[in-house]
Amino acid sequence: MSQTVVLEQNAVETQSITLKFDGCSSDANPSPIVNPENQSITIKFDDQASNHHTIPVSIPNVDSETEAAVNEFLRKHGSSDEESVRTDAMNDLWSFIERQEIGTVVVLVKFASDVKNFELLEIFCQRVADVIAKKTVEEVREIFNIANDFTPEEEQAIRDEHRWAFED
Amino acid sequence: MFGCRSLLKQIRKRKRRNPPKFNSKNRKQTPNLAEQDFATEDGFRLKGSSPSQNYGVQPLGNLYFTSSPHNSRNTGLGNIQTLTDELVLDILGFLGGTHLGILSTVSKSFYVFCNHEPLWRNLVLEDCDDGFLFKGSWKSTFVAACNSDFDVSKVGSLGFKVKDFYSDYLFQSWLCANLEMKHEWLERDNIIRRKGISVDEFVTDFEMPNKAVLLEGCLDNWPAMKKWDRDYLVKVCGDARFAVGPIEMKLNDFFIYTDQAQEERPLYLFDPKFANKVRKLGQDYEVPVYFNEDLFSVLGNERPDYRWIIIGPAGSGSSFHIDPNSTSAWNAVVKGSKKWVLFPPDVAPPGVYPSADGAKKPVECVCKAGEVIFVPNGWWHLVINLEDSIAITQNFVSRRNLLNVLDFLKKPNASTLVSGTRDRVNLHDKFKKAIEVSFPGTIDELTKKAEKKRAELEKPSFWDSVKDSNSGGFKFSF
């Protein structure tokens, strides 16, 4: 069971902290996650059982279809120790992610890191890497909205330094 | 700091390009530009050798002191800028060398990230399990290995510096690779030292109570002390390949690497079969008399790994760990010197587990050439080479820790914990049987002694029985 304790800092003058308990307590060791945007500190109580996610997680900044796909993975992956079931879950999630926009995957990377789910993190990081690997320099700049900040001379020098990579 | 990077390394499986062909010409890498003299108020200094490339990266705090706070780290990453440095590096860690090279030309930010040496170190260690020829940096090493036509001296020669790039992680990574250790840390030395004691004294004063000690004068007769220098070892070892991290390489190639390595945790050579690979090495030393009882020897060739040669540059070493199979160990420095920090079995070192009691002080020492340290079983320890060093270490079981070892091997998860042998599951039974054959009755005798000792300790003392009114002792009655 994964419970969340949310500490919220209210009025600046008093700087007091309110504890909200979001469920029953557990005595596993919590680790806080700081969110500077809404000035909250979240402590998730994770015990062994929580790794077999039966409770759907909520993922900020993604659409409901994506959230559902990730939760389906967590449910299926956590439901069995059998290699084949877990591989199926990974393949399903992988197929889904391949159809998503890169922006969504970047959000998912951050999410997986925040909740410390290493399987998810690997899948999402691998996907971003795969997207990058297939692209030319110009295409990378376009898809990630990157302004080329090299001067023409600098760019030439750096391309020259990396000529070995372009020759393949 | 979130430790997902090392976990990702363990679980990822990557397909890489074909194994590289080697460029056997020995090209000299041009030395990097020296940084200005850097000494902070609290006495931190950069190492004497010229620092590695930093590309102008500044710590994040500097951003708040500039008049125009623009961070080229972010503009150059575009939509990925919301990810932390570690996550960006995790993603880059999935790319092959060619893609990293191409990506370096996308923006200044990607140029800096893609030059992060640990990325290239991983690529070399994954691709080159036959060994590598180090070319001044891991990136150059990789490029040279995969592209024999390319003039590798071009790599890193630009001295390119990025303005307005602020990143704590990347700055800290560079700083840790180039920071000198403070003298005060090295001078702490509170271990007990002994010279010329008898075996009985050692057993009674140190082995039985499981206490660490540094022994002097035991290596005086070792041929290794006189003969072992770089030239001799290279000659004697020839083409033999030794274990360095995940790969095996020739000794001479390893020294070429150590001459040039500029990282926080350089690789070190650590081989359990050194005496099988080069017989002469095994003949140049002998086990100090205190450690002659070596009960795993009853298993002959089926014994777990028990002896290693350790060769490493300054800064190489291992972080806190306990030796496998509940064995004790000795570590003899032939050349160079090592800094040791040790905690007894019941004290978790800082950073290993969260612990309420962070106050206990460890045993510390510097072990110099000619000295041997005894590491009792179950003790946490951390070792760092302070200079280029060569050492021999052996793990052993004597009658003093035989029962501990048997208990350890009996544990239900023994097959995962037991190390250094292929036959993990049966090791307990095999070992026990073999001991009973070679030393009949020993296990029973030791078990009886241990039970007697336990019973002694459990008997209430006189004071305890007096305090406890339930045992019919003295009572005040008014």
XYZ file of C-alpha atoms in Angstrom:
646
model
C 0.000 0.000 0.000
C 1.603 3.328 -0.959
C 0.476 6.165 1.215
C 1.278 9.780 0.687
C 1.932 12.346 3.356
C 1.782 15.852 1.972
C 3.473 18.670 3.822
C 2.278 22.041 2.665
C 3.881 25.320 3.497
C 1.171 27.958 3.809
C 1.437 31.687 4.583
C 4.952 33.058 4.163
C 4.743 35.076 7.368
C 4.017 32.190 9.684
C 5.923 29.549 7.732
C 4.023 26.796 9.424
C 3.695 23.358 7.978
C 0.518 21.321 7.844
C 0.641 17.580 7.854
C -2.059 15.808 5.906
C -2.348 12.089 6.209
C -3.644 10.490 3.069
C -4.515 7.030 4.324
C -3.394 4.755 7.136
C 0.121 4.727 8.408
C 2.879 2.313 7.650
C 6.239 2.055 9.381
C 8.474 1.704 6.354
C 11.173 4.366 5.883
C 9.888 7.349 3.933
C 11.935 9.455 1.559
C 10.779 12.999 0.789
C 10.269 14.374 -2.700
C 10.407 18.159 -2.888
C 8.211 19.937 -5.393
C 9.237 23.605 -5.544
C 6.387 24.527 -7.890
C 3.615 24.054 -5.379
C 5.923 24.328 -2.365
C 5.129 20.886 -1.081
C 7.168 18.061 0.253
C 5.759 14.622 -0.356
C 6.784 11.610 1.649
C 5.699 8.327 0.150
C 5.462 5.389 2.470
C 6.651 2.498 0.404
C 6.722 -0.990 1.707
C 7.393 -4.163 -0.223
C 3.761 -4.684 -1.127
C 3.506 -1.336 -2.838
C 5.793 -2.544 -5.568
C 2.987 -4.781 -6.680
C 0.908 -1.768 -7.630
C -2.767 -2.470 -7.288
C -3.621 1.185 -6.754
C -3.487 3.248 -9.947
C -0.987 6.086 -9.773
C -1.808 9.549 -10.980
C 0.658 11.027 -13.438
C 0.781 14.819 -13.773
C 0.825 16.470 -17.220
C -0.135 13.460 -19.351
C -3.466 12.535 -20.922
C -5.708 9.852 -19.477
C -4.834 7.334 -22.161
C -1.153 7.535 -21.263
C -1.859 7.342 -17.574
C -3.973 4.262 -18.206
C -1.222 2.580 -20.236
C 1.374 3.149 -17.527
C -0.983 1.870 -14.865
C -1.766 -1.185 -16.951
C 1.950 -1.883 -17.114
C 2.363 -1.464 -13.378
C -0.572 -3.752 -12.686
C 0.500 -6.466 -15.097
C 4.206 -6.236 -14.297
C 3.599 -6.302 -10.596
C 0.980 -9.039 -10.708
C 3.276 -11.910 -11.552
C 6.795 -13.181 -11.064
C 6.718 -14.983 -14.382
C 9.205 -13.725 -16.919
C 6.773 -14.028 -19.844
C 4.065 -11.954 -18.184
C 6.538 -9.225 -17.317
C 8.024 -9.189 -20.788
C 4.540 -8.913 -22.290
C 3.791 -5.961 -20.047
C 7.021 -4.279 -21.128
C 6.340 -4.910 -24.798
C 2.835 -3.504 -24.519
C 4.060 -0.375 -22.800
C 6.864 -0.057 -25.315
C 4.439 -0.245 -28.282
C 2.258 2.377 -26.666
C 5.128 4.742 -25.958
C 6.421 4.487 -29.515
C 3.185 6.081 -30.670
C 3.410 9.034 -28.278
C 4.855 12.484 -28.759
C 8.353 12.993 -27.492
C 7.132 15.668 -25.042
C 4.972 13.081 -23.304
C 7.880 10.681 -22.989
C 10.051 13.402 -21.434
C 7.318 14.024 -18.857
C 7.204 10.286 -18.197
C 10.979 10.148 -17.668
C 10.630 12.759 -14.953
C 7.688 10.908 -13.430
C 9.504 7.573 -13.339
C 12.483 9.252 -11.702
C 10.287 10.967 -9.109
C 8.613 7.709 -8.080
C 11.895 5.776 -8.338
C 10.489 3.102 -10.615
C 13.580 1.815 -12.412
C 11.786 -0.364 -14.918
C 9.693 2.548 -16.127
C 12.721 4.827 -16.119
C 14.673 2.452 -18.316
C 11.841 2.132 -20.833
C 11.255 5.868 -21.105
C 14.946 6.839 -21.245
C 15.566 4.185 -23.875
C 12.692 5.601 -25.925
C 14.052 9.144 -25.835
C 17.478 7.803 -26.805
C 15.969 5.838 -29.680
C 14.212 8.949 -30.959
C 17.469 10.905 -30.838
C 19.525 8.162 -32.440
C 17.457 8.109 -35.622
C 17.727 11.842 -36.271
C 20.079 14.204 -38.042
C 21.436 17.219 -36.220
C 18.806 19.478 -37.752
C 16.021 17.076 -36.895
C 17.162 16.867 -33.255
C 17.104 20.650 -33.028
C 13.634 20.741 -34.490
C 12.057 18.046 -32.387
C 13.411 19.409 -29.103
C 13.080 23.080 -30.012
C 16.769 23.797 -29.724
C 18.346 26.970 -31.049
C 21.748 26.414 -32.576
C 23.978 28.593 -30.414
C 27.238 27.925 -32.229
C 28.733 30.552 -34.485
C 29.384 29.202 -37.989
C 33.098 28.967 -37.208
C 32.481 27.145 -33.954
C 30.094 24.736 -35.605
C 32.589 23.962 -38.317
C 35.372 23.338 -35.803
C 33.213 21.047 -33.725
C 31.980 19.129 -36.728
C 35.556 18.701 -37.738
C 36.459 17.410 -34.307
C 33.669 14.858 -34.711
C 34.178 13.992 -38.339
C 34.684 10.373 -37.326
C 31.030 10.207 -36.214
C 29.679 11.599 -39.465
C 31.733 9.365 -41.682
C 29.786 6.239 -40.807
C 21.639 12.147 -4.743
C 19.289 9.834 -6.589
C 21.256 6.716 -7.332
C 19.376 5.509 -10.372
C 22.315 5.759 -12.731
C 24.202 2.859 -11.276
C 20.997 0.821 -11.147
C 20.272 1.538 -14.774
C 23.738 0.321 -15.642
C 22.989 -2.978 -13.979
C 19.680 -3.679 -15.652
C 20.091 -2.345 -19.132
C 21.062 -4.566 -22.020
C 22.319 -2.690 -25.018
C 23.261 -3.743 -28.494
C 26.494 -2.100 -29.525
C 28.281 -1.840 -32.825
C 30.869 -4.416 -33.828
C 33.946 -4.706 -31.624
C 36.480 -2.052 -32.568
C 39.764 -2.656 -34.326
C 42.730 -1.277 -32.489
C 45.054 1.460 -33.455
C 48.382 0.146 -32.284
C 50.358 3.328 -32.897
C 51.089 5.053 -29.635
C 49.848 8.570 -30.167
C 50.574 11.150 -27.499
C 47.595 13.103 -26.302
C 48.195 16.867 -26.058
C 47.930 17.938 -22.418
C 44.916 19.995 -21.473
C 45.180 23.668 -20.592
C 45.981 24.182 -16.916
C 43.376 25.930 -14.811
C 44.285 28.932 -12.710
C 45.557 28.225 -9.256
C 42.479 27.179 -7.299
C 42.474 27.177 -3.522
C 39.386 27.803 -1.412
C 39.156 29.390 2.004
C 38.732 26.056 3.727
C 41.869 24.669 2.167
C 40.662 22.675 -0.834
C 43.129 22.516 -3.674
C 43.238 21.056 -7.144
C 45.619 18.181 -7.780
C 49.116 19.052 -8.890
C 48.761 17.453 -12.307
C 46.944 19.555 -14.877
C 43.179 19.244 -14.450
C 40.936 17.517 -16.934
C 38.777 19.434 -19.421
C 35.944 21.346 -17.880
C 34.556 23.220 -20.907
C 33.828 26.275 -18.783
C 31.083 24.601 -16.726
C 30.229 26.599 -13.613
C 28.256 25.600 -10.526
C 24.600 26.631 -10.477
C 25.136 29.143 -7.687
C 27.199 31.335 -10.013
C 24.076 31.933 -12.082
C 22.655 34.054 -9.293
C 25.636 36.392 -9.370
C 25.568 37.213 -13.053
C 23.945 40.338 -14.379
C 22.195 38.543 -17.208
C 21.065 35.176 -15.917
C 21.035 33.051 -19.002
C 21.894 29.401 -18.753
C 23.065 27.953 -22.036
C 22.527 24.549 -20.478
C 18.796 25.080 -20.822
C 18.523 26.817 -24.156
C 20.757 24.189 -25.663
C 18.657 21.279 -24.382
C 15.323 22.655 -25.572
C 12.393 20.608 -24.337
C 14.640 18.292 -22.361
C 15.817 21.118 -20.100
C 13.197 20.188 -17.498
C 15.059 16.976 -16.784
C 17.857 16.906 -14.232
C 21.474 16.550 -15.330
C 21.490 12.963 -14.127
C 18.420 12.096 -16.215
C 19.888 13.729 -19.311
C 23.009 11.641 -18.788
C 20.890 8.532 -18.247
C 19.306 9.075 -21.651
C 22.681 9.722 -23.271
C 23.890 6.532 -21.646
C 21.692 4.575 -24.004
C 23.420 5.991 -27.080
C 26.349 4.534 -28.932
C 29.550 6.472 -29.585
C 28.582 7.587 -33.082
C 25.332 9.111 -31.915
C 27.022 10.836 -29.010
C 29.501 12.296 -31.460
C 26.800 13.568 -33.776
C 24.783 14.935 -30.867
C 27.811 16.927 -29.701
C 27.320 19.243 -32.663
C 23.676 20.093 -31.946
C 24.255 22.838 -29.387
C 26.780 23.990 -26.806
C 24.801 22.283 -24.102
C 24.805 18.957 -25.886
C 28.493 19.440 -26.595
C 29.202 19.665 -22.882
C 26.904 16.810 -21.900
C 28.194 14.518 -24.620
C 31.754 15.086 -23.494
C 30.993 13.692 -20.029
C 33.801 11.213 -19.570
C 31.885 8.499 -17.671
C 29.678 8.032 -20.773
C 32.730 7.189 -22.844
C 34.253 5.070 -20.126
C 31.139 2.897 -20.135
C 31.261 2.562 -23.901
C 34.898 1.491 -23.826
C 34.364 -1.004 -21.022
C 31.337 -2.499 -22.738
C 32.834 -2.776 -26.181
C 36.422 -3.624 -25.466
C 36.491 -6.675 -23.236
C 39.807 -7.583 -24.784
C 41.424 -4.507 -23.339
C 41.939 -0.942 -24.563
C 44.725 1.470 -25.390
C 44.152 4.647 -23.397
C 44.575 7.884 -25.297
C 44.423 10.571 -22.638
C 40.659 10.525 -22.224
C 37.945 7.907 -22.443
C 36.428 9.669 -25.414
C 39.708 9.658 -27.333
C 40.218 6.035 -26.366
C 36.852 5.079 -27.786
C 37.263 7.126 -30.948
C 40.717 5.699 -31.592
C 39.536 2.155 -31.019
C 36.659 2.447 -33.467
C 38.179 4.726 -36.073
C 41.750 3.840 -36.871
C 41.891 6.445 -39.659
C 40.881 9.413 -37.576
C 43.575 11.602 -36.036
C 42.637 11.197 -32.410
C 44.776 14.114 -31.267
C 41.965 16.292 -32.625
C 39.610 15.063 -29.923
C 39.565 17.561 -27.087
C 42.231 19.738 -28.680
C 39.867 22.628 -29.343
C 40.000 23.748 -25.716
C 36.454 24.870 -26.367
C 34.862 26.705 -23.456
C 31.167 27.371 -23.170
C 30.039 30.642 -21.618
C 26.977 30.778 -19.391
C 26.761 27.050 -18.707
C 25.723 26.361 -15.134
C 25.288 22.856 -13.803
C 25.937 21.580 -10.309
C 26.152 17.959 -11.310
C 28.628 18.431 -14.120
C 30.705 20.915 -12.159
C 30.844 18.626 -9.146
C 31.768 15.704 -11.361
C 34.744 17.641 -12.738
C 35.681 18.939 -9.295
C 35.717 15.499 -7.696
C 37.969 14.222 -10.443
C 40.460 17.004 -9.840
C 40.316 17.791 -6.140
C 43.223 16.909 -3.926
C 42.578 15.044 -0.707
C 43.078 17.166 2.407
C 46.136 16.295 4.449
C 44.184 16.129 7.701
C 42.055 13.335 6.306
C 45.123 11.340 5.436
C 46.925 11.892 8.712
C 44.267 10.363 10.959
C 45.861 7.152 12.088
C 44.575 5.419 15.206
C 45.129 1.736 14.411
C 47.140 -0.474 16.746
C 50.556 -1.350 15.315
C 52.694 -4.332 16.228
C 56.072 -5.590 15.120
C 57.589 -9.018 15.633
C 54.795 -10.464 17.799
C 54.317 -14.231 18.028
C 51.495 -16.067 16.280
C 49.943 -16.819 19.665
C 49.957 -13.153 20.601
C 48.329 -12.284 17.300
C 45.629 -14.923 17.758
C 44.914 -14.002 21.372
C 45.116 -10.227 21.095
C 43.606 -9.695 17.665
C 42.194 -12.670 15.823
C 40.050 -14.063 18.614
C 38.647 -10.743 19.782
C 38.238 -9.824 16.107
C 40.306 -6.620 16.287
C 42.097 -4.877 13.423
C 45.857 -4.449 13.612
C 48.680 -3.224 11.393
C 51.730 -5.490 11.373
C 55.188 -4.243 10.524
C 58.221 -6.139 9.377
C 56.453 -9.228 7.952
C 57.335 -8.591 4.352
C 61.095 -8.156 4.757
C 61.827 -11.518 3.179
C 59.515 -11.153 0.247
C 61.399 -11.173 -3.077
C 58.575 -8.930 -4.299
C 59.719 -6.107 -1.998
C 63.037 -5.909 -3.823
C 62.033 -6.935 -7.317
C 58.588 -5.593 -8.022
C 58.710 -2.437 -10.036
C 56.968 -1.552 -13.237
C 59.690 -2.788 -15.597
C 60.097 -6.117 -13.851
C 56.379 -6.781 -13.731
C 55.815 -5.850 -17.363
C 58.643 -8.152 -18.365
C 57.503 -11.075 -16.246
C 53.841 -10.759 -17.185
C 54.359 -10.394 -20.912
C 51.114 -10.867 -22.772
C 49.117 -12.198 -19.835
C 45.800 -10.434 -19.364
C 44.573 -9.375 -15.968
C 41.139 -8.411 -14.685
C 40.550 -4.656 -14.651
C 36.941 -3.881 -13.778
C 34.750 -5.780 -16.250
C 37.491 -6.473 -18.788
C 40.893 -8.137 -19.052
C 43.965 -6.411 -20.362
C 47.736 -6.633 -20.610
C 49.709 -5.135 -17.758
C 51.608 -2.701 -19.955
C 48.393 -1.365 -21.451
C 47.033 -0.951 -17.937
C 50.050 1.159 -16.938
C 49.561 3.307 -20.046
C 46.068 3.998 -18.714
C 47.148 4.730 -15.135
C 49.788 7.179 -16.369
C 47.088 9.323 -17.942
C 43.905 8.722 -15.937
C 42.244 11.831 -14.543
C 39.077 10.710 -12.849
C 37.538 10.560 -9.415
C 37.575 6.772 -9.271
C 40.156 5.350 -11.665
C 40.037 1.682 -12.562
C 42.330 -0.715 -10.771
C 43.670 -4.133 -11.597
C 42.234 -6.800 -9.321
C 42.878 -10.368 -10.393
C 42.198 -13.564 -8.412
C 44.120 -15.785 -10.821
C 47.339 -13.805 -11.025
C 49.477 -16.644 -9.715
C 47.920 -19.085 -12.177
C 48.495 -16.709 -15.061
C 52.091 -15.872 -14.136
C 53.654 -18.396 -11.790
C 56.578 -16.140 -10.955
C 54.253 -13.679 -9.230
C 53.077 -16.333 -6.807
C 56.668 -17.263 -6.064
C 57.729 -13.728 -5.207
C 55.739 -13.621 -1.964
C 54.679 -15.874 0.889
C 51.777 -15.759 3.329
C 52.869 -14.055 6.577
C 53.153 -16.608 9.370
C 50.163 -15.204 11.305
C 47.792 -16.155 8.537
C 49.093 -19.600 7.745
C 45.961 -21.381 8.818
C 43.950 -21.438 5.627
C 41.118 -23.914 6.014
C 39.514 -23.363 2.612
C 42.612 -25.038 1.211
C 40.967 -28.374 2.039
C 38.791 -27.781 -1.023
C 41.799 -27.654 -3.339
C 40.865 -26.322 -6.761
C 37.241 -26.000 -5.794
C 37.942 -23.353 -3.191
C 36.453 -19.879 -3.739
C 38.733 -17.101 -5.012
C 41.080 -16.299 -2.154
C 43.997 -14.196 -3.315
C 44.324 -11.106 -5.470
C 46.988 -8.814 -6.779
C 45.847 -5.184 -6.624
C 47.510 -2.571 -8.787
C 46.022 0.884 -8.919
C 46.804 4.574 -9.377
C 46.246 7.292 -6.779
C 42.539 7.675 -6.063
C 41.563 4.148 -7.024
C 40.045 1.929 -4.384
C 36.851 0.514 -3.063
C 34.023 2.050 -1.091
C 32.631 0.491 2.075
C 32.105 -3.253 1.929
C 32.422 -6.408 4.007
C 34.518 -9.257 2.646
C 32.675 -12.258 1.258
C 31.808 -15.535 2.935
C 32.479 -14.105 6.389
C 36.223 -14.545 5.896
C 39.024 -12.479 7.429
C 41.678 -10.851 5.286
C 45.189 -9.491 5.206
C 46.399 -6.845 2.791
C 50.106 -6.248 2.229
C 51.415 -3.173 0.451
C 54.416 -3.957 -1.723
C 54.682 -0.528 -3.363
C 52.945 2.765 -2.640
C 50.507 3.386 0.208
C 46.836 2.951 1.049
C 44.437 4.834 3.274
C 42.115 2.570 5.261
C 38.897 3.396 7.100
C 37.351 0.515 9.055
C 34.187 0.062 11.120
C 33.534 -2.988 13.337
C 30.688 -5.328 12.339
C 28.014 -3.755 14.530
C 28.555 -0.186 13.295
C 27.127 0.734 9.891
C 29.411 3.257 8.165
C 27.895 6.608 7.180
C 26.157 6.424 3.828
C 25.749 2.664 3.841
C 22.511 2.384 5.804
C 20.588 5.111 7.543
C 21.525 4.811 11.167
C 20.496 6.650 14.263
C 23.997 6.415 15.629
C 26.325 8.310 13.328
C 28.707 9.222 16.094
C 31.010 6.191 16.342
C 34.525 6.800 15.143
C 36.201 4.376 12.743
C 39.656 2.823 12.856
C 41.869 4.632 10.356
C 45.407 4.268 9.111
C 47.784 4.686 6.235
C 49.387 1.378 5.307
C 52.786 1.933 3.695
C 55.028 -0.325 1.650
C 56.245 -3.219 3.787
C 53.244 -3.167 6.119
C 50.306 -5.578 6.393
C 46.859 -4.859 7.739
C 44.647 -7.533 9.306
C 40.968 -7.004 8.474
C 38.893 -9.111 10.890
C 35.845 -10.875 9.517
C 32.647 -8.870 9.263
C 34.389 -5.494 9.446
C 33.272 -2.760 7.062
C 36.218 -1.225 5.257
C 37.087 1.352 2.633
C 40.497 1.631 0.952
C 42.021 4.308 -1.273
C 45.390 4.199 -2.969
C 47.224 7.404 -2.099
C 49.761 6.881 -4.894
C 50.462 4.250 -7.566
C 50.333 1.095 -5.487
C 50.839 -2.635 -5.720
C 49.497 -4.948 -3.045
C 48.683 -8.575 -2.371
C 45.593 -9.533 -0.419
C 44.240 -12.855 0.724
C 41.036 -13.888 2.425
C 41.183 -16.797 4.821
C 39.354 -18.999 7.288
C 41.079 -20.177 10.432
C 39.661 -22.100 13.381
C 38.822 -18.746 14.937
C 36.212 -17.921 12.316
C 35.394 -21.398 10.992
C 32.004 -21.571 12.683
C 31.063 -18.094 11.428
C 31.893 -19.118 7.914
C 29.919 -22.337 8.112
C 26.940 -20.426 9.485
C 27.216 -17.901 6.689
C 27.373 -20.561 4.014
C 24.344 -22.305 5.510
C 22.120 -19.257 5.121
C 19.079 -19.708 2.852
C 20.209 -17.014 0.437
C 23.772 -18.350 0.385
C 23.682 -18.859 -3.349
C 23.390 -15.139 -3.918
C 25.726 -13.982 -1.163
C 28.519 -16.513 -1.483
C 31.093 -15.245 -3.899
C 34.195 -16.294 -5.719
C 33.141 -19.791 -6.616
C 30.987 -21.361 -9.270
C 29.420 -23.931 -6.991
C 27.641 -21.673 -4.589
C 24.861 -23.866 -3.359
C 26.948 -26.827 -2.283
C 29.852 -24.934 -0.833
C 28.677 -25.342 2.733
C 28.293 -29.100 2.566
C 31.475 -29.634 0.603
C 33.494 -27.477 2.949
C 32.105 -29.082 6.074
C 32.773 -32.578 4.777
C 36.284 -31.676 3.687
C 37.103 -30.188 7.094
C 35.847 -33.293 8.812
C 38.084 -35.405 6.645
C 41.239 -33.330 7.139
C 40.633 -32.146 10.691
C 38.284 -34.680 12.267
C 36.496 -33.512 15.373
C 37.493 -29.874 14.958
C 34.027 -28.575 14.222
C 32.543 -30.390 17.214
C 35.300 -29.124 19.480
C 34.814 -25.536 18.349
C 31.042 -25.809 18.677
C 31.351 -27.111 22.247
C 33.726 -24.270 23.141
C 31.360 -21.701 21.659
C 28.384 -23.112 23.547
C 30.318 -23.061 26.769
C 31.225 -19.429 26.192
C 27.623 -18.511 25.435
C 26.418 -20.214 28.609
C 29.011 -18.265 30.607
C 27.730 -15.004 29.212
C 24.109 -15.872 29.872
C 24.620 -16.749 33.535
C 23.411 -13.778 35.565
C 26.170 -12.050 37.435
C 26.002 -11.690 41.165
C 24.840 -8.096 40.797
C 22.115 -9.098 38.385
C 20.743 -11.699 40.766
C 20.823 -9.251 43.627
C 19.005 -6.574 41.618
C 16.308 -8.915 40.422
C 13.797 -9.413 43.219
C 12.186 -12.292 41.316
C 15.208 -14.476 41.760
C 14.753 -14.476 45.504
C 17.593 -12.148 46.209
C 17.915 -9.422 48.751
C 14.897 -7.202 49.316
C 14.340 -4.159 51.341
C 11.345 -4.654 53.575
C 10.036 -2.039 55.830
